[in-house]
Amino acid sequence: MRDDRCHNRQGSSSWSRLKRGTQSQAVGKSKGGWTTKTLALTDALGNLVRFELLPGNRYDTIGVEPLIHGIDFGGLLADKAFDCNWIIDELNERGAMICISQRPQRLEPVEIDLEVYKWRHPIENFFCKLKEFKRIAMRSDKTDDSFCAMIYAVAAIINGR
């Protein structure tokens, strides 16, 4: 008996369901090899609110919209990777304070409060605590679902400390 999965590789819906690899596993090739980016939204105390996984070869700004959708907040503290016009426009529409470090090539720099920008350290501390767990730091989980579950579990442990 002939196995259609092996012989009809193009256009077959049964083959595409059984296809393996990294298509939807948030793994992408970057300078350092196969990596995953974790974008996180935390509260003022550094507790995880929401996160998004992206392949390592994608821009950080792609994951911002799902992070901030449906959440009310008074301001956003972010680094240079999130310096783009549509994010700033979105924050202006919401009336949120903008505290995003500017890229040097920005034509119209946005004024930021440097004292407020210093309070970005809770998110950096959250990532340091997250990466204390080897399974997170090395992305030991093959699928996004198991990796997300591990991030939630570790975030719960961090909040419990």
PDB file of C-alpha atoms in Angstrom:
ATOM      1  CA  MET A   1       0.000   0.000   0.000  1.00  0.00           C
ATOM      2  CA  ARG A   2       1.314   3.425  -0.961  1.00  0.00           C
ATOM      3  CA  ASP A   3       1.776   6.119   1.674  1.00  0.00           C
ATOM      4  CA  ASP A   4       0.549   9.402   0.150  1.00  0.00           C
ATOM      5  CA  ARG A   5       2.424  11.531   2.677  1.00  0.00           C
ATOM      6  CA  CYS A   6       5.751  10.479   1.213  1.00  0.00           C
ATOM      7  CA  HIS A   7       4.866  10.635  -2.481  1.00  0.00           C
ATOM      8  CA  ASN A   8       2.675  13.704  -2.802  1.00  0.00           C
ATOM      9  CA  ARG A   9       4.593  16.449  -1.058  1.00  0.00           C
ATOM     10  CA  GLN A  10       3.166  19.495  -2.807  1.00  0.00           C
ATOM     11  CA  GLY A  11      -0.379  20.713  -2.433  1.00  0.00           C
ATOM     12  CA  SER A  12      -1.582  17.911  -0.213  1.00  0.00           C
ATOM     13  CA  SER A  13      -3.338  19.062   2.917  1.00  0.00           C
ATOM     14  CA  SER A  14      -2.501  15.786   4.660  1.00  0.00           C
ATOM     15  CA  TRP A  15       1.198  16.408   4.040  1.00  0.00           C
ATOM     16  CA  SER A  16       1.110  20.002   5.265  1.00  0.00           C
ATOM     17  CA  ARG A  17      -0.512  18.902   8.532  1.00  0.00           C
ATOM     18  CA  LEU A  18       2.302  16.420   9.113  1.00  0.00           C
ATOM     19  CA  LYS A  19       5.092  18.745   8.029  1.00  0.00           C
ATOM     20  CA  ARG A  20       7.815  19.096  10.613  1.00  0.00           C
ATOM     21  CA  GLY A  21      10.299  21.829  11.296  1.00  0.00           C
ATOM     22  CA  THR A  22      10.366  25.330  12.697  1.00  0.00           C
ATOM     23  CA  GLN A  23       7.626  26.998  10.627  1.00  0.00           C
ATOM     24  CA  SER A  24       5.475  28.005  13.584  1.00  0.00           C
ATOM     25  CA  GLN A  25       7.828  27.474  16.502  1.00  0.00           C
ATOM     26  CA  ALA A  26       9.220  31.022  16.835  1.00  0.00           C
ATOM     27  CA  VAL A  27      12.715  29.920  15.902  1.00  0.00           C
ATOM     28  CA  GLY A  28      14.680  31.953  13.387  1.00  0.00           C
ATOM     29  CA  LYS A  29      18.232  32.193  12.134  1.00  0.00           C
ATOM     30  CA  SER A  30      20.157  35.223  13.335  1.00  0.00           C
ATOM     31  CA  LYS A  31      23.850  36.060  13.706  1.00  0.00           C
ATOM     32  CA  GLY A  32      24.140  33.831  16.767  1.00  0.00           C
ATOM     33  CA  GLY A  33      22.407  30.829  15.219  1.00  0.00           C
ATOM     34  CA  TRP A  34      18.854  29.582  15.705  1.00  0.00           C
ATOM     35  CA  THR A  35      17.224  31.826  18.305  1.00  0.00           C
ATOM     36  CA  THR A  36      13.920  32.964  19.767  1.00  0.00           C
ATOM     37  CA  LYS A  37      13.086  36.483  20.925  1.00  0.00           C
ATOM     38  CA  THR A  38      10.895  36.938  23.962  1.00  0.00           C
ATOM     39  CA  LEU A  39       9.086  40.271  24.185  1.00  0.00           C
ATOM     40  CA  ALA A  40       7.557  40.902  27.597  1.00  0.00           C
ATOM     41  CA  LEU A  41       5.179  43.438  29.059  1.00  0.00           C
ATOM     42  CA  THR A  42       5.550  43.867  32.812  1.00  0.00           C
ATOM     43  CA  ASP A  43       3.941  46.077  35.414  1.00  0.00           C
ATOM     44  CA  ALA A  44       5.857  48.757  37.324  1.00  0.00           C
ATOM     45  CA  LEU A  45       7.175  46.157  39.759  1.00  0.00           C
ATOM     46  CA  GLY A  46       8.582  43.890  37.041  1.00  0.00           C
ATOM     47  CA  ASN A  47       5.833  41.240  37.223  1.00  0.00           C
ATOM     48  CA  LEU A  48       4.952  39.589  33.932  1.00  0.00           C
ATOM     49  CA  VAL A  49       1.686  40.778  32.382  1.00  0.00           C
ATOM     50  CA  ARG A  50       1.973  39.355  28.877  1.00  0.00           C
ATOM     51  CA  PHE A  51       4.679  38.093  26.539  1.00  0.00           C
ATOM     52  CA  GLU A  52       5.150  37.264  22.869  1.00  0.00           C
ATOM     53  CA  LEU A  53       7.585  34.872  21.179  1.00  0.00           C
ATOM     54  CA  LEU A  54       9.209  35.801  17.869  1.00  0.00           C
ATOM     55  CA  PRO A  55      11.788  34.117  15.663  1.00  0.00           C
ATOM     56  CA  GLY A  56      15.277  35.516  16.159  1.00  0.00           C
ATOM     57  CA  ASN A  57      15.344  37.000  12.660  1.00  0.00           C
ATOM     58  CA  ARG A  58      12.192  39.166  13.085  1.00  0.00           C
ATOM     59  CA  TYR A  59      12.094  42.800  14.142  1.00  0.00           C
ATOM     60  CA  ASP A  60      11.054  43.404  17.748  1.00  0.00           C
ATOM     61  CA  THR A  61       8.386  45.884  16.691  1.00  0.00           C
ATOM     62  CA  ILE A  62       6.283  43.121  15.097  1.00  0.00           C
ATOM     63  CA  GLY A  63       5.421  41.704  18.509  1.00  0.00           C
ATOM     64  CA  VAL A  64       4.430  44.996  20.137  1.00  0.00           C
ATOM     65  CA  GLU A  65       0.853  45.185  18.823  1.00  0.00           C
ATOM     66  CA  PRO A  66      -0.245  41.869  20.379  1.00  0.00           C
ATOM     67  CA  LEU A  67       1.416  42.901  23.651  1.00  0.00           C
ATOM     68  CA  ILE A  68      -0.378  46.229  24.073  1.00  0.00           C
ATOM     69  CA  HIS A  69      -3.715  45.303  22.460  1.00  0.00           C
ATOM     70  CA  GLY A  70      -6.580  45.657  24.918  1.00  0.00           C
ATOM     71  CA  ILE A  71      -4.458  46.832  27.847  1.00  0.00           C
ATOM     72  CA  ASP A  72      -4.715  50.292  29.394  1.00  0.00           C
ATOM     73  CA  PHE A  73      -1.502  51.778  30.714  1.00  0.00           C
ATOM     74  CA  GLY A  74      -0.138  55.206  31.514  1.00  0.00           C
ATOM     75  CA  GLY A  75       3.239  54.884  29.843  1.00  0.00           C
ATOM     76  CA  LEU A  76       5.663  52.648  28.011  1.00  0.00           C
ATOM     77  CA  LEU A  77       9.342  52.339  28.872  1.00  0.00           C
ATOM     78  CA  ALA A  78      11.306  50.613  26.123  1.00  0.00           C
ATOM     79  CA  ASP A  79      14.721  50.449  24.508  1.00  0.00           C
ATOM     80  CA  LYS A  80      15.857  51.471  21.014  1.00  0.00           C
ATOM     81  CA  ALA A  81      14.478  48.337  19.372  1.00  0.00           C
ATOM     82  CA  PHE A  82      10.957  49.733  19.889  1.00  0.00           C
ATOM     83  CA  ASP A  83      11.690  53.166  18.449  1.00  0.00           C
ATOM     84  CA  CYS A  84       9.364  53.366  15.448  1.00  0.00           C
ATOM     85  CA  ASN A  85       6.759  55.882  14.354  1.00  0.00           C
ATOM     86  CA  TRP A  86       3.691  53.648  14.536  1.00  0.00           C
ATOM     87  CA  ILE A  87       4.369  52.724  18.174  1.00  0.00           C
ATOM     88  CA  ILE A  88       4.831  56.378  19.112  1.00  0.00           C
ATOM     89  CA  ASP A  89       1.636  57.311  17.228  1.00  0.00           C
ATOM     90  CA  GLU A  90      -0.285  54.533  18.988  1.00  0.00           C
ATOM     91  CA  LEU A  91       0.938  55.728  22.390  1.00  0.00           C
ATOM     92  CA  ASN A  92       0.032  59.324  21.543  1.00  0.00           C
ATOM     93  CA  GLU A  93      -3.501  58.212  20.600  1.00  0.00           C
ATOM     94  CA  ARG A  94      -3.828  56.433  23.948  1.00  0.00           C
ATOM     95  CA  GLY A  95      -2.445  59.412  25.845  1.00  0.00           C
ATOM     96  CA  ALA A  96       0.323  57.284  27.322  1.00  0.00           C
ATOM     97  CA  MET A  97       3.695  58.646  28.325  1.00  0.00           C
ATOM     98  CA  ILE A  98       6.428  57.753  25.846  1.00  0.00           C
ATOM     99  CA  CYS A  99       9.814  56.861  27.226  1.00  0.00           C
ATOM    100  CA  ILE A 100      11.600  55.036  24.410  1.00  0.00           C
ATOM    101  CA  SER A 101      15.325  55.474  23.869  1.00  0.00           C
ATOM    102  CA  GLN A 102      15.839  57.088  20.450  1.00  0.00           C
ATOM    103  CA  ARG A 103      17.858  55.730  17.594  1.00  0.00           C
ATOM    104  CA  PRO A 104      20.580  58.127  16.425  1.00  0.00           C
ATOM    105  CA  GLN A 105      19.171  58.265  12.888  1.00  0.00           C
ATOM    106  CA  ARG A 106      15.692  59.447  13.998  1.00  0.00           C
ATOM    107  CA  LEU A 107      14.834  62.595  12.023  1.00  0.00           C
ATOM    108  CA  GLU A 108      12.414  64.016  14.598  1.00  0.00           C
ATOM    109  CA  PRO A 109      13.621  63.025  18.076  1.00  0.00           C
ATOM    110  CA  VAL A 110      10.975  62.638  20.771  1.00  0.00           C
ATOM    111  CA  GLU A 111      11.756  64.146  24.147  1.00  0.00           C
ATOM    112  CA  ILE A 112      12.000  61.553  26.906  1.00  0.00           C
ATOM    113  CA  ASP A 113      12.386  61.946  30.646  1.00  0.00           C
ATOM    114  CA  LEU A 114      15.780  60.434  31.458  1.00  0.00           C
ATOM    115  CA  GLU A 115      14.883  60.010  35.136  1.00  0.00           C
ATOM    116  CA  VAL A 116      11.823  57.957  34.169  1.00  0.00           C
ATOM    117  CA  TYR A 117      13.896  55.975  31.647  1.00  0.00           C
ATOM    118  CA  LYS A 118      16.117  54.777  34.487  1.00  0.00           C
ATOM    119  CA  TRP A 119      13.097  52.867  35.829  1.00  0.00           C
ATOM    120  CA  ARG A 120      13.360  50.469  32.925  1.00  0.00           C
ATOM    121  CA  HIS A 121      15.503  48.227  35.106  1.00  0.00           C
ATOM    122  CA  PRO A 122      12.593  46.093  36.476  1.00  0.00           C
ATOM    123  CA  ILE A 123      12.011  44.605  33.005  1.00  0.00           C
ATOM    124  CA  GLU A 124      15.733  44.010  32.604  1.00  0.00           C
ATOM    125  CA  ASN A 125      15.801  42.384  36.039  1.00  0.00           C
ATOM    126  CA  PHE A 126      12.837  40.209  35.028  1.00  0.00           C
ATOM    127  CA  PHE A 127      14.762  38.914  32.006  1.00  0.00           C
ATOM    128  CA  CYS A 128      17.839  38.258  34.175  1.00  0.00           C
ATOM    129  CA  LYS A 129      15.737  36.270  36.630  1.00  0.00           C
ATOM    130  CA  LEU A 130      14.030  34.443  33.771  1.00  0.00           C
ATOM    131  CA  LYS A 131      17.370  33.410  32.282  1.00  0.00           C
ATOM    132  CA  GLU A 132      18.561  32.002  35.597  1.00  0.00           C
ATOM    133  CA  PHE A 133      16.512  28.985  34.603  1.00  0.00           C
ATOM    134  CA  LYS A 134      18.600  26.962  32.168  1.00  0.00           C
ATOM    135  CA  ARG A 135      15.579  25.595  30.312  1.00  0.00           C
ATOM    136  CA  ILE A 136      14.510  29.160  29.419  1.00  0.00           C
ATOM    137  CA  ALA A 137      17.996  30.496  28.664  1.00  0.00           C
ATOM    138  CA  MET A 138      18.794  27.648  26.257  1.00  0.00           C
ATOM    139  CA  ARG A 139      15.283  27.192  24.794  1.00  0.00           C
ATOM    140  CA  SER A 140      15.250  23.495  25.653  1.00  0.00           C
ATOM    141  CA  ASP A 141      11.590  23.115  24.710  1.00  0.00           C
ATOM    142  CA  LYS A 142      10.920  22.172  21.116  1.00  0.00           C
ATOM    143  CA  THR A 143       7.441  23.614  20.691  1.00  0.00           C
ATOM    144  CA  ASP A 144       6.113  27.091  21.386  1.00  0.00           C
ATOM    145  CA  ASP A 145       3.373  25.711  23.613  1.00  0.00           C
ATOM    146  CA  SER A 146       5.774  23.979  25.984  1.00  0.00           C
ATOM    147  CA  PHE A 147       8.169  26.959  25.953  1.00  0.00           C
ATOM    148  CA  CYS A 148       5.304  29.359  26.761  1.00  0.00           C
ATOM    149  CA  ALA A 149       4.137  27.081  29.567  1.00  0.00           C
ATOM    150  CA  MET A 150       7.658  27.054  30.984  1.00  0.00           C
ATOM    151  CA  ILE A 151       7.843  30.876  30.850  1.00  0.00           C
ATOM    152  CA  TYR A 152       4.523  31.124  32.717  1.00  0.00           C
ATOM    153  CA  ALA A 153       5.713  28.624  35.320  1.00  0.00           C
ATOM    154  CA  VAL A 154       9.018  30.437  35.823  1.00  0.00           C
ATOM    155  CA  ALA A 155       7.225  33.805  36.037  1.00  0.00           C
ATOM    156  CA  ALA A 156       5.035  32.368  38.789  1.00  0.00           C
ATOM    157  CA  ILE A 157       8.129  31.171  40.654  1.00  0.00           C
ATOM    158  CA  ILE A 158       9.762  34.600  40.251  1.00  0.00           C
ATOM    159  CA  ASN A 159       6.637  36.355  41.567  1.00  0.00           C
ATOM    160  CA  GLY A 160       6.559  33.988  44.529  1.00  0.00           C
ATOM    161  CA  ARG A 161      10.084  34.844  45.649  1.00  0.00           C
TER     162      ARG A 161
END
